[in-house]
Amino acid sequence: MRIALTIAGSDSGGGAGIQADLKTFHQFGVFGTSAVTAVTAQNTVGVLDWLALPAALVGRQIDALAEDLPPAAVKSGMLGSAAIIETVADRIAAGGLPNYVLDPVMVATSGDRLLDRDAERLIARRLVPLALLVTPNLNEAEILVAAQVRTPDAMERAGRALVDAGARAALIKGGHLVGTETIVDVLVEPRAVRRLTHPRIETTSTHGTGCTLSAAIAAGLALGRSLEQAVVDGLDFVHRAIAAAPGLGRKDGHGPLNHFVPAPPRPPSEGL
């Protein structure tokens, strides 16, 4: 059985963070491990409070897993502090942890900011060059490339900028595009650009979409799928998880996805 590691915060509401990641890994048939970076008090309405763990403890979690349960793919989400960003970068680089998917979590779905400006810049400088794939939404892409990103063409330019900054690929997520009935996500690789589209689902059940997507992509990579196939499968999983959302939480909040939808079928050639 393949192993995938999530380095992220804990969501007390269960819809995002390591909870969403581990549920997603399970659906893809991948054994999930976790290094917790922060503990949050949150629900579907917002983040009430949160506390970053000591960076040394985050590093020890990663060390413990790399020594005994080495992952075939890694994703990171909420990191919480500059010290943790530095620690995660050091461990990924020194350990040669493979198939690193960077979800540059900076702002919660509710709008709550989760990092200060210095830490945001550190993600661009230390983590982007280590990533096989960076998966920012439009707001995160604007922070990372210091430019407005509000159209598919601008998304492509942002993806190219992230690849120029050292990432091997970038997936700019278009869920925040306004005035469109079709969502466009742009996958940029050094020699190729692909625009992936699917119908917009009018719903407020979007809590944890970014976490779930990056986890699904990491799971696909752990299973040996190509980057493009892992992205296509991850987007398909998230789209169906949104469509089947259970409608939990308050009506003025952002409810979780349905992580119980089946993962895309595994090809017969894919081993355990």
Short mmCIF file of C-alpha atoms in Angstrom, two decimals:
data_model
loop_
_atom_site.label_atom_id
_atom_site.label_comp_id
_atom_site.label_asym_id
_atom_site.label_seq_id
_atom_site.Cartn_x
_atom_site.Cartn_y
_atom_site.Cartn_z
CA MET A 1 0.00 0.00 0.00
CA ARG A 2 1.29 3.44 -0.94
CA ILE A 3 1.73 6.15 1.72
CA ALA A 4 0.91 9.86 1.42
CA LEU A 5 1.81 12.51 3.98
CA THR A 6 -0.13 15.66 4.78
CA ILE A 7 1.62 18.52 6.58
CA ALA A 8 -1.20 20.81 7.62
CA GLY A 9 -3.38 22.22 10.36
CA SER A 10 -6.16 20.43 12.20
CA ASP A 11 -9.72 21.58 11.47
CA SER A 12 -12.03 21.03 14.44
CA GLY A 13 -14.97 21.18 12.03
CA GLY A 14 -13.63 18.20 10.08
CA GLY A 15 -14.12 19.71 6.62
CA ALA A 16 -10.63 20.96 5.85
CA GLY A 17 -7.04 20.50 7.00
CA ILE A 18 -5.64 17.12 7.96
CA GLN A 19 -9.15 15.74 8.51
CA ALA A 20 -10.12 16.39 4.88
CA ASP A 21 -6.74 15.16 3.67
CA LEU A 22 -6.89 11.85 5.52
CA LYS A 23 -10.48 11.21 4.38
CA THR A 24 -9.41 11.88 0.81
CA PHE A 25 -6.34 9.65 1.04
CA HIS A 26 -8.60 6.88 2.33
CA GLN A 27 -11.00 7.19 -0.59
CA PHE A 28 -8.11 6.88 -3.04
CA GLY A 29 -6.83 3.74 -1.32
CA VAL A 30 -3.71 5.42 0.02
CA PHE A 31 -2.48 5.09 3.61
CA GLY A 32 -2.43 8.59 5.09
CA THR A 33 0.03 9.96 7.63
CA SER A 34 0.09 13.48 9.05
CA ALA A 35 2.34 16.11 10.57
CA VAL A 36 0.15 18.62 12.40
CA THR A 37 1.28 22.24 12.11
CA ALA A 38 -1.51 24.05 13.95
CA VAL A 39 -4.69 23.48 15.92
CA THR A 40 -7.73 25.51 14.94
CA ALA A 41 -11.05 26.22 16.60
CA GLN A 42 -13.34 26.54 13.60
CA ASN A 43 -16.65 25.52 12.14
CA THR A 44 -18.54 26.24 8.93
CA VAL A 45 -18.92 29.93 9.85
CA GLY A 46 -15.29 30.81 10.46
CA VAL A 47 -12.07 30.44 12.40
CA LEU A 48 -12.63 31.36 16.05
CA ASP A 49 -9.02 30.85 17.13
CA TRP A 50 -5.89 28.94 16.20
CA LEU A 51 -2.44 28.15 17.54
CA ALA A 52 0.65 27.11 15.60
CA LEU A 53 2.65 24.23 17.04
CA PRO A 54 6.36 24.66 17.83
CA ALA A 55 8.36 24.32 14.63
CA ALA A 56 10.69 21.79 16.26
CA LEU A 57 7.73 19.50 16.99
CA VAL A 58 6.53 19.76 13.40
CA GLY A 59 10.01 18.79 12.25
CA ARG A 60 10.10 15.81 14.59
CA GLN A 61 6.78 14.57 13.22
CA ILE A 62 8.16 14.68 9.68
CA ASP A 63 11.40 12.99 10.81
CA ALA A 64 9.47 10.18 12.50
CA LEU A 65 7.43 9.49 9.38
CA ALA A 66 10.34 9.74 6.95
CA GLU A 67 12.29 7.21 9.01
CA ASP A 68 9.59 4.55 9.37
CA LEU A 69 6.68 5.37 7.01
CA PRO A 70 8.31 7.13 4.04
CA PRO A 71 5.70 8.74 1.81
CA ALA A 72 5.37 8.30 -1.93
CA ALA A 73 3.87 11.80 -2.08
CA VAL A 74 3.57 14.81 0.23
CA LYS A 75 1.20 17.75 0.44
CA SER A 76 1.29 20.78 2.66
CA GLY A 77 -1.54 23.08 3.60
CA MET A 78 -1.82 25.53 6.49
CA LEU A 79 1.65 26.04 7.96
CA GLY A 80 0.93 28.79 10.46
CA SER A 81 4.29 30.50 10.98
CA ALA A 82 7.52 31.48 9.27
CA ALA A 83 9.46 29.08 11.50
CA ILE A 84 7.27 26.16 10.40
CA ILE A 85 7.66 27.12 6.74
CA GLU A 86 11.44 27.09 7.15
CA THR A 87 11.30 23.74 8.95
CA VAL A 88 9.08 22.12 6.32
CA ALA A 89 11.31 23.43 3.52
CA ASP A 90 14.41 22.08 5.25
CA ARG A 91 12.87 18.64 5.79
CA ILE A 92 11.52 18.29 2.26
CA ALA A 93 14.84 19.35 0.75
CA ALA A 94 17.10 17.35 3.07
CA GLY A 95 14.95 14.23 2.99
CA GLY A 96 14.26 14.37 -0.72
CA LEU A 97 10.57 13.83 -0.01
CA PRO A 98 8.97 13.05 -3.38
CA ASN A 99 5.99 14.40 -5.28
CA TYR A 100 5.51 17.50 -3.16
CA VAL A 101 2.19 19.29 -3.71
CA LEU A 102 2.13 22.78 -2.22
CA ASP A 103 -1.30 24.16 -1.36
CA PRO A 104 -0.27 27.69 -0.29
CA VAL A 105 -2.99 28.20 2.32
CA MET A 106 -3.04 31.86 3.27
CA VAL A 107 -6.71 32.76 3.66
CA ALA A 108 -9.53 30.54 4.95
CA THR A 109 -12.75 30.05 2.95
CA SER A 110 -14.42 32.34 5.49
CA GLY A 111 -11.93 35.12 4.65
CA ASP A 112 -9.85 34.77 7.82
CA ARG A 113 -6.15 35.43 7.14
CA LEU A 114 -3.89 32.62 8.32
CA LEU A 115 -0.37 34.00 7.71
CA ASP A 116 1.42 37.32 8.04
CA ARG A 117 3.05 39.02 5.05
CA ASP A 118 6.58 37.85 5.87
CA ALA A 119 5.43 34.23 6.05
CA GLU A 120 3.59 34.59 2.74
CA ARG A 121 6.78 35.80 1.07
CA LEU A 122 8.67 32.91 2.62
CA ILE A 123 6.32 30.41 0.96
CA ALA A 124 7.21 31.90 -2.40
CA ARG A 125 10.94 31.88 -1.69
CA ARG A 126 11.42 28.55 0.10
CA LEU A 127 8.57 26.21 -0.81
CA VAL A 128 7.60 27.05 -4.40
CA PRO A 129 11.02 25.94 -5.76
CA LEU A 130 10.63 22.55 -4.02
CA ALA A 131 7.16 21.81 -5.37
CA LEU A 132 6.22 19.39 -8.09
CA LEU A 133 2.92 21.27 -8.16
CA VAL A 134 1.64 24.51 -6.60
CA THR A 135 -2.17 24.81 -6.30
CA PRO A 136 -3.13 28.43 -5.46
CA ASN A 137 -6.58 29.90 -5.80
CA LEU A 138 -6.85 33.34 -7.39
CA ASN A 139 -6.24 35.26 -4.15
CA GLU A 140 -3.20 33.13 -3.28
CA ALA A 141 -1.85 33.40 -6.82
CA GLU A 142 -2.05 37.20 -6.59
CA ILE A 143 -0.06 37.14 -3.35
CA LEU A 144 2.57 34.78 -4.77
CA VAL A 145 3.16 36.61 -8.06
CA ALA A 146 2.30 40.16 -6.90
CA ALA A 147 -0.08 40.75 -9.80
CA GLN A 148 -3.82 40.75 -10.40
CA VAL A 149 -5.17 37.32 -11.38
CA ARG A 150 -8.84 37.55 -12.42
CA THR A 151 -9.05 36.01 -15.91
CA PRO A 152 -7.93 32.71 -17.48
CA ASP A 153 -5.19 34.54 -19.39
CA ALA A 154 -3.93 36.10 -16.16
CA MET A 155 -4.11 32.67 -14.52
CA GLU A 156 -1.86 31.29 -17.23
CA ARG A 157 0.62 34.13 -16.72
CA ALA A 158 0.62 33.50 -12.96
CA GLY A 159 1.23 29.80 -13.53
CA ARG A 160 4.17 30.59 -15.80
CA ALA A 161 5.59 32.94 -13.17
CA LEU A 162 5.42 30.18 -10.55
CA VAL A 163 7.13 27.73 -12.90
CA ASP A 164 9.79 30.37 -13.59
CA ALA A 165 10.20 30.66 -9.80
CA GLY A 166 11.13 26.99 -9.60
CA ALA A 167 7.93 24.97 -9.33
CA ARG A 168 7.76 22.12 -11.82
CA ALA A 169 4.09 22.90 -12.47
CA ALA A 170 1.28 25.14 -11.24
CA LEU A 171 -2.48 24.62 -11.09
CA ILE A 172 -4.24 27.97 -10.78
CA LYS A 173 -7.74 27.30 -9.48
CA GLY A 174 -10.57 29.35 -10.95
CA GLY A 175 -13.33 28.81 -8.44
CA HIS A 176 -13.29 32.52 -7.54
CA LEU A 177 -13.77 33.72 -11.13
CA VAL A 178 -16.86 35.93 -11.18
CA GLY A 179 -19.69 36.02 -13.69
CA THR A 180 -19.01 32.62 -15.23
CA GLU A 181 -21.17 29.50 -15.39
CA THR A 182 -18.09 27.40 -16.13
CA ILE A 183 -15.10 27.11 -13.82
CA VAL A 184 -11.71 27.18 -15.52
CA ASP A 185 -8.63 25.74 -13.81
CA VAL A 186 -5.31 26.30 -15.57
CA LEU A 187 -2.52 23.72 -15.39
CA VAL A 188 0.83 25.17 -16.44
CA GLU A 189 3.89 23.00 -17.06
CA PRO A 190 7.17 24.13 -18.64
CA ARG A 191 6.15 22.99 -22.12
CA ALA A 192 2.40 22.78 -21.92
CA VAL A 193 -0.69 24.63 -20.72
CA ARG A 194 -4.08 22.99 -20.26
CA ARG A 195 -7.35 24.66 -19.32
CA LEU A 196 -9.65 22.29 -17.47
CA THR A 197 -13.34 23.19 -17.28
CA HIS A 198 -16.42 21.97 -15.47
CA PRO A 199 -19.85 23.47 -14.72
CA ARG A 200 -20.12 25.72 -11.71
CA ILE A 201 -22.23 24.30 -8.88
CA GLU A 202 -24.17 27.00 -7.04
CA THR A 203 -23.58 26.05 -3.42
CA THR A 204 -22.12 27.34 -0.18
CA SER A 205 -20.68 23.89 0.62
CA THR A 206 -17.12 24.75 -0.36
CA HIS A 207 -15.23 24.45 2.93
CA GLY A 208 -12.06 22.44 2.38
CA THR A 209 -12.11 22.36 -1.42
CA GLY A 210 -8.45 23.38 -1.73
CA CYS A 211 -7.31 20.91 0.92
CA THR A 212 -9.29 18.11 -0.65
CA LEU A 213 -8.01 18.84 -4.15
CA SER A 214 -4.34 18.95 -3.19
CA ALA A 215 -4.78 15.76 -1.13
CA ALA A 216 -6.48 14.00 -4.05
CA ILE A 217 -3.66 15.03 -6.39
CA ALA A 218 -1.04 13.85 -3.90
CA ALA A 219 -2.87 10.54 -3.57
CA GLY A 220 -2.85 10.09 -7.33
CA LEU A 221 0.86 10.85 -7.47
CA ALA A 222 1.50 8.37 -4.65
CA LEU A 223 -0.26 5.75 -6.76
CA GLY A 224 2.12 6.44 -9.62
CA ARG A 225 -0.18 8.45 -11.87
CA SER A 226 1.18 11.16 -14.13
CA LEU A 227 0.87 14.71 -12.89
CA GLU A 228 -1.78 15.56 -15.49
CA GLN A 229 -3.83 12.45 -14.69
CA ALA A 230 -3.55 13.10 -10.94
CA VAL A 231 -4.84 16.66 -11.49
CA VAL A 232 -7.73 15.53 -13.71
CA ASP A 233 -8.72 12.83 -11.19
CA GLY A 234 -8.43 15.26 -8.28
CA LEU A 235 -10.65 17.85 -9.94
CA ASP A 236 -13.21 15.17 -10.79
CA PHE A 237 -13.27 13.94 -7.18
CA VAL A 238 -13.73 17.44 -5.76
CA HIS A 239 -16.45 18.34 -8.26
CA ARG A 240 -18.47 15.27 -7.29
CA ALA A 241 -17.79 15.82 -3.58
CA ILE A 242 -19.21 19.34 -3.87
CA ALA A 243 -22.24 18.10 -5.82
CA ALA A 244 -22.96 15.52 -3.12
CA ALA A 245 -22.27 17.84 -0.15
CA PRO A 246 -24.33 16.85 2.91
CA GLY A 247 -25.47 20.39 3.75
CA LEU A 248 -24.01 20.45 7.25
CA GLY A 249 -23.61 23.58 9.33
CA ARG A 250 -25.36 26.93 9.47
CA LYS A 251 -26.96 28.43 6.40
CA ASP A 252 -24.73 31.51 6.65
CA GLY A 253 -21.56 29.41 6.67
CA HIS A 254 -19.58 27.26 4.23
CA GLY A 255 -20.39 23.61 4.70
CA PRO A 256 -18.05 20.66 4.06
CA LEU A 257 -17.83 18.50 0.96
CA ASN A 258 -18.89 14.88 0.88
CA HIS A 259 -15.61 12.99 1.19
CA PHE A 260 -17.48 9.68 0.91
CA VAL A 261 -17.93 9.93 -2.87
CA PRO A 262 -15.86 7.26 -4.61
CA ALA A 263 -12.50 8.15 -6.04
CA PRO A 264 -12.03 7.83 -9.81
CA PRO A 265 -11.49 4.17 -10.74
CA ARG A 266 -7.98 2.84 -10.58
CA PRO A 267 -6.57 1.40 -13.80
CA PRO A 268 -5.97 -2.37 -13.75
CA SER A 269 -2.22 -1.82 -14.11
CA GLU A 270 -2.03 0.18 -10.88
CA GLY A 271 -0.72 -1.88 -7.97
CA LEU A 272 -1.39 -1.44 -4.30
#
